[in-house]
Coordinates of C-alpha atoms in Angstrom, one line a residue:
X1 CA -22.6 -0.8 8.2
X2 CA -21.3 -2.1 11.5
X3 CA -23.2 -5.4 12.8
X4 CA -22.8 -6.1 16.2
X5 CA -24.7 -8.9 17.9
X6 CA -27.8 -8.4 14.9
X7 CA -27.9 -4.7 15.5
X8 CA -27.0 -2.3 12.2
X9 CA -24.7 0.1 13.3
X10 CA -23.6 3.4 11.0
X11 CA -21.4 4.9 13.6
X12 CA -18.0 3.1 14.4
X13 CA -17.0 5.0 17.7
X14 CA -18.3 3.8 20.9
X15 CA -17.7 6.2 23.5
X16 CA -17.5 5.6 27.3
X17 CA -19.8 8.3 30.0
X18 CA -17.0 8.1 32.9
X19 CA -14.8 11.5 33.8
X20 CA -16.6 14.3 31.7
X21 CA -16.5 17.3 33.4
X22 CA -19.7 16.9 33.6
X23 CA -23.1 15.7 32.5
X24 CA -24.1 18.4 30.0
X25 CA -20.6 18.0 28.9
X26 CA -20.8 14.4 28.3
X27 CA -24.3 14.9 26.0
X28 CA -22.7 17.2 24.2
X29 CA -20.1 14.9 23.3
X30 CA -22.1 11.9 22.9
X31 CA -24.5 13.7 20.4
X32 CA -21.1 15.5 18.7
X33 CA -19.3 12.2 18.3
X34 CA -21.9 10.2 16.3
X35 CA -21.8 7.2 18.5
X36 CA -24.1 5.0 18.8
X37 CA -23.4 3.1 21.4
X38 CA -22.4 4.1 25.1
X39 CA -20.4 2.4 27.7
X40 CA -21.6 3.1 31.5
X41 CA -20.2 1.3 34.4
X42 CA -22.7 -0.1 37.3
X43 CA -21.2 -0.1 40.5
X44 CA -22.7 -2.0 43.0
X45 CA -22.8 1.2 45.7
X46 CA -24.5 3.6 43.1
X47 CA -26.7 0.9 41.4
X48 CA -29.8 2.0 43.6
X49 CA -28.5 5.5 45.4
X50 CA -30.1 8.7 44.5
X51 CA -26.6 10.0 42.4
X52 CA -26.2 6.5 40.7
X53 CA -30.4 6.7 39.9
X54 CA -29.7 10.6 38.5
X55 CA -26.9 9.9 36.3
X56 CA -28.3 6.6 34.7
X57 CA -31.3 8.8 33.5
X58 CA -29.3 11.2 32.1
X59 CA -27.3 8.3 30.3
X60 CA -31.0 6.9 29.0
X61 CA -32.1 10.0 27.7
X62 CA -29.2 10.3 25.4
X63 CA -30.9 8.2 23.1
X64 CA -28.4 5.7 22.1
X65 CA -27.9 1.7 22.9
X66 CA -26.8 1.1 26.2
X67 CA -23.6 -1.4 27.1
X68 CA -23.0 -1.6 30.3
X69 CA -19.6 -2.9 31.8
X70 CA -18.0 -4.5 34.4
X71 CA -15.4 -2.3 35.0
X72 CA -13.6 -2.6 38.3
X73 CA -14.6 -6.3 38.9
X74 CA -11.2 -8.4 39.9
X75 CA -12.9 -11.9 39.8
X76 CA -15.5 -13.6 38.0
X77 CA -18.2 -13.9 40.3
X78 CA -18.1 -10.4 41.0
X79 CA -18.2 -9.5 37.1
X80 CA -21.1 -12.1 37.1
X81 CA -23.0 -10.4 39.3
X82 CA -22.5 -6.9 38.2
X83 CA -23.6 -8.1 34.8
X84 CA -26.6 -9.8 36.4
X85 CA -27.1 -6.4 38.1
X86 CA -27.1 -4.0 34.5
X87 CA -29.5 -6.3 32.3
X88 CA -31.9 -5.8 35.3
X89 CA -31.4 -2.3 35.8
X90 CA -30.8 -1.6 32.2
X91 CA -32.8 -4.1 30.4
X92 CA -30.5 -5.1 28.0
X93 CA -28.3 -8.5 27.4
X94 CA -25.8 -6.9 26.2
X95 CA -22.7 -6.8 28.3
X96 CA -18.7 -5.8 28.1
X97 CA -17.1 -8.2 30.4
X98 CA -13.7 -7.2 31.9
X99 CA -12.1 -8.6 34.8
X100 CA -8.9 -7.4 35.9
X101 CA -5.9 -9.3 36.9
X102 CA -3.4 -6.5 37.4
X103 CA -3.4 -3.2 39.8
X104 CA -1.1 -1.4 37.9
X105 CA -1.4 -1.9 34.1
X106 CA -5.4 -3.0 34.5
X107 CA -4.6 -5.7 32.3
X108 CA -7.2 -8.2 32.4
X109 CA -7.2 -11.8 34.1
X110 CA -7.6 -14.0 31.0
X111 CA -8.3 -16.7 32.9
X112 CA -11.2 -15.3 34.8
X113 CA -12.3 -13.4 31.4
X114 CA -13.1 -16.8 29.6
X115 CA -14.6 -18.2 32.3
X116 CA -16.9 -15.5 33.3
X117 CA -18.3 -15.3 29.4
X118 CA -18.8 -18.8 29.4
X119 CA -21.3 -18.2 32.1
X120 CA -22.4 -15.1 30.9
X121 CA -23.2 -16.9 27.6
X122 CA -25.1 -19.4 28.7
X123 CA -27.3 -17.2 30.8
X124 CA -28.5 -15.4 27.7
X125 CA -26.1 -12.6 27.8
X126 CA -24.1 -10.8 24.9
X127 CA -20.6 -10.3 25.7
X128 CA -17.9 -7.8 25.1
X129 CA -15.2 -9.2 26.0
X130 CA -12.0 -6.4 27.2
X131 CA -8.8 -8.6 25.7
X132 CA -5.3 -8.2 25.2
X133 CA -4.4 -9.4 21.7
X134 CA -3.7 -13.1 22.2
X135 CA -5.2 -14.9 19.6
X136 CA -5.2 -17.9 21.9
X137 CA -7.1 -16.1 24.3
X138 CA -9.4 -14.7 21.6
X139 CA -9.8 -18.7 20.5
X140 CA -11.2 -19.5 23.4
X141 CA -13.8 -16.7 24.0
X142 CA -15.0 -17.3 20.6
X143 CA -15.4 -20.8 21.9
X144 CA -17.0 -19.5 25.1
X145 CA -19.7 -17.9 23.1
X146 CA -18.6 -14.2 22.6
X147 CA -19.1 -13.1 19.0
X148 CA -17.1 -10.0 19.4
X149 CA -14.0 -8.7 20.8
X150 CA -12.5 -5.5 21.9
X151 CA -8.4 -6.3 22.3
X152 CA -6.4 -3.3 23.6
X153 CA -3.8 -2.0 21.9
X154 CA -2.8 -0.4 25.4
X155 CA -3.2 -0.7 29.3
X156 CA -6.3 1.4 30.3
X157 CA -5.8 5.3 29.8
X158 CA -2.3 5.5 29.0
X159 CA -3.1 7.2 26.0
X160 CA -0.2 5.2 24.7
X161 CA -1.1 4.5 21.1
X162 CA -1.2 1.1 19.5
X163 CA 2.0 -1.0 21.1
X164 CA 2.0 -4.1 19.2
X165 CA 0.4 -3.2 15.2
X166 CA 2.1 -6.5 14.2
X167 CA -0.3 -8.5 17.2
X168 CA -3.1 -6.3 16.5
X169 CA -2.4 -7.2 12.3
X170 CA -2.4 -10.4 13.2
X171 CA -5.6 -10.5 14.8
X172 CA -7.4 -9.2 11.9
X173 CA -5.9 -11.4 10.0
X174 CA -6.7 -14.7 11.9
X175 CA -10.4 -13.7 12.4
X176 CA -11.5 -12.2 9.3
X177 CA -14.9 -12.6 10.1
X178 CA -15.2 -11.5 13.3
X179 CA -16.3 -8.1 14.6
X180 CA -13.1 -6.7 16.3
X181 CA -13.3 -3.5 18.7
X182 CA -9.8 -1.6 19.8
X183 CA -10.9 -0.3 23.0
X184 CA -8.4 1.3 25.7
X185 CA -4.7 2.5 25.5
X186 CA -6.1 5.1 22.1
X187 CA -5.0 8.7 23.4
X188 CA -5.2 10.5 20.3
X189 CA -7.3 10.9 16.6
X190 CA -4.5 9.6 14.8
X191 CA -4.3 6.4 17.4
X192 CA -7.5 5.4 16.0
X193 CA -7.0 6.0 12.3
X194 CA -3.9 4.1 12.5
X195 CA -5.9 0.8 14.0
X196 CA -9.0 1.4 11.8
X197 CA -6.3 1.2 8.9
X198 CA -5.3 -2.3 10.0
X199 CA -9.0 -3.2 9.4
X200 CA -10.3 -3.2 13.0
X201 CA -14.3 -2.5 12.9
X202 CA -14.6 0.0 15.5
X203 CA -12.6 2.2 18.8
X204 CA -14.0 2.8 22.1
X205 CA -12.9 5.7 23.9
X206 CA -13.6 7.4 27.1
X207 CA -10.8 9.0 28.6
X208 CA -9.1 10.2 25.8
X209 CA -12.0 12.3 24.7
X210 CA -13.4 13.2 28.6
X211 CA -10.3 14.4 29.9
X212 CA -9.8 16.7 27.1
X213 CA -9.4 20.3 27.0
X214 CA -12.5 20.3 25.4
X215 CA -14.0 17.1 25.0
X216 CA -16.9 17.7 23.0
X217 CA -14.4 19.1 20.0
X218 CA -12.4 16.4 20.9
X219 CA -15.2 13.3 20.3
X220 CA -15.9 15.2 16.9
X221 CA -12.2 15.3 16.0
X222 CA -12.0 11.4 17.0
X223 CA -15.4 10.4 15.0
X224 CA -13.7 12.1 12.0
X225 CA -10.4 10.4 12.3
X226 CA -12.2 6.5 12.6
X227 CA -14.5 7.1 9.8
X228 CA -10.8 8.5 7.6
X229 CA -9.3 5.4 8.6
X230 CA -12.2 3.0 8.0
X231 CA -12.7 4.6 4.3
X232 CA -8.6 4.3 3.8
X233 CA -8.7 0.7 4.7
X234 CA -11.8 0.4 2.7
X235 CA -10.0 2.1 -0.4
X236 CA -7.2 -0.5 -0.5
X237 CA -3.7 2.0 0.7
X238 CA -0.2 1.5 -0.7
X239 CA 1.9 -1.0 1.5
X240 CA 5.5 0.3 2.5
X241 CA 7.7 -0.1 -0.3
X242 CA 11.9 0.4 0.1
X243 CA 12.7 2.1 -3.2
X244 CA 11.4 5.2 -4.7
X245 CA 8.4 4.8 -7.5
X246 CA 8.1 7.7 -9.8
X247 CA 4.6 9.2 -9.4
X248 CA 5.0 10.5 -13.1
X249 CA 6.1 7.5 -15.6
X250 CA 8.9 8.2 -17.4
X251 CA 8.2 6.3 -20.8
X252 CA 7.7 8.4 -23.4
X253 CA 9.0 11.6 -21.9
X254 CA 11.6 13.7 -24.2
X255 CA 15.1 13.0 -24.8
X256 CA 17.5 16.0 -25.2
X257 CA 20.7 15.1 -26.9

């Protein structure tokens, strides 16, 4: 089980509702995938608009836990805001904070990230906090408050793969304890079951799956691949090794002359 914030979790895939073809499509793949928990980003011109009111019903009546995000924001008090803005339309304190620093790569403002979840924090919110895979940075938004994060392993919809495994080790390894979510830069099945492998506790997708040929095949082949790699890591796999090991020993096997 997956705990996140006190919630018991069995799924390990949280999927994001933006760039489905289109709603139905996006059920479908929601209720395919497993998840959940959903992603859905509040914009401040659809927040109360008839097309902004429409889609956030459809996202309710999935039936899964909402977490809303910032997505977009470029400084903290906007990202404040905007998270002010989702607990009150969605009624829950839960929160993935992002705030972006660059145009181009969407890499976020690290700066702005920590302070924003401080505040966040001490207004009673739950944060998610969208990281890159500094442990210094992930130091001081555990000190901020947040009791997860979600690093990349690569910039926002790139659908590059892991680009670091020896930063994104190294995270594991220096929080042990603490929920860790890849989210953004996975483009394919195998991208996930090669970070689940390191140990991470969960992947968040959106594009990946929504931009699919067909995405709701796609979110199933995706829950498959994280729960392969969560049960390999579980398992205990074979580290690299740089000579051959015989499969079958060799003691005891018959001499010819």
């Amino acid at each position: 089980m997956l705990e996140l914030y006190g919630a018991q979790l069995r799924s390990r895939l949280l999927l994001g509702t933006a760039r489905y073809p289109s709603p139905s499509i996006m059920a479908d793949a929601v209720s395919r995938s497993g998840t959940e928990i959903v992603t859905v980003s509040l914009r401040r011109e659809t927040a109360g608009g008839r097309n902004g009111g429409a889609f956030f019903e459809t996202i309710r009546s999935l039936g899964v836990r909402l977490l809303p995000n910032t997505a977009g924001c470029h400084g903290v008090s906007e990202a404040v805001l905007t998270a002010k803005m989702a607990r009150e339309l969605f009624a829950t304190n839960w929160i993935k904070l992002e705030v972006i620093g660059n145009h181009d790569t969407l890499q976020p403002d690290v700066f702005g990230l920590v302070e924003a979840a401080g505040i966040l924090v001490s207004e009673g919110f739950e944060v998610f906090p969208y990281t890159t895979d500094d442990l210094v940075v992930a130091e001081r938004l555990l000190e901020a408050g947040c009791r997860v994060l979600m690093p990349w392993c690569a910039p926002i919809g790139s659908a590059a793969g892991p680009l670091n495994p020896t930063a994104l080790r190294s995270m594991r390894g220096h929080f042990p304890d603490v929920p860790l979510i890849v989210d953004a830069g996975i483009g394919r099945p195998s991208h996930a079951a090669s970070v689940m492998e390191l140990g991470f506790d969960a992947v968040l997708l959106n594009t990946a799956v929504a931009s699919a040929g067909d995405p709701v095949a796609m979110a199933s082949a995706f829950s498959g691949a994280i729960n392969a790699g969560r049960q390999a890591f579980e398992a205990g796999m074979l580290d690299p090794r740089d000579m051959a090991v015989p499969s079958t020993p060799v003691i005891g096997q018959a001499v010819f002359a």
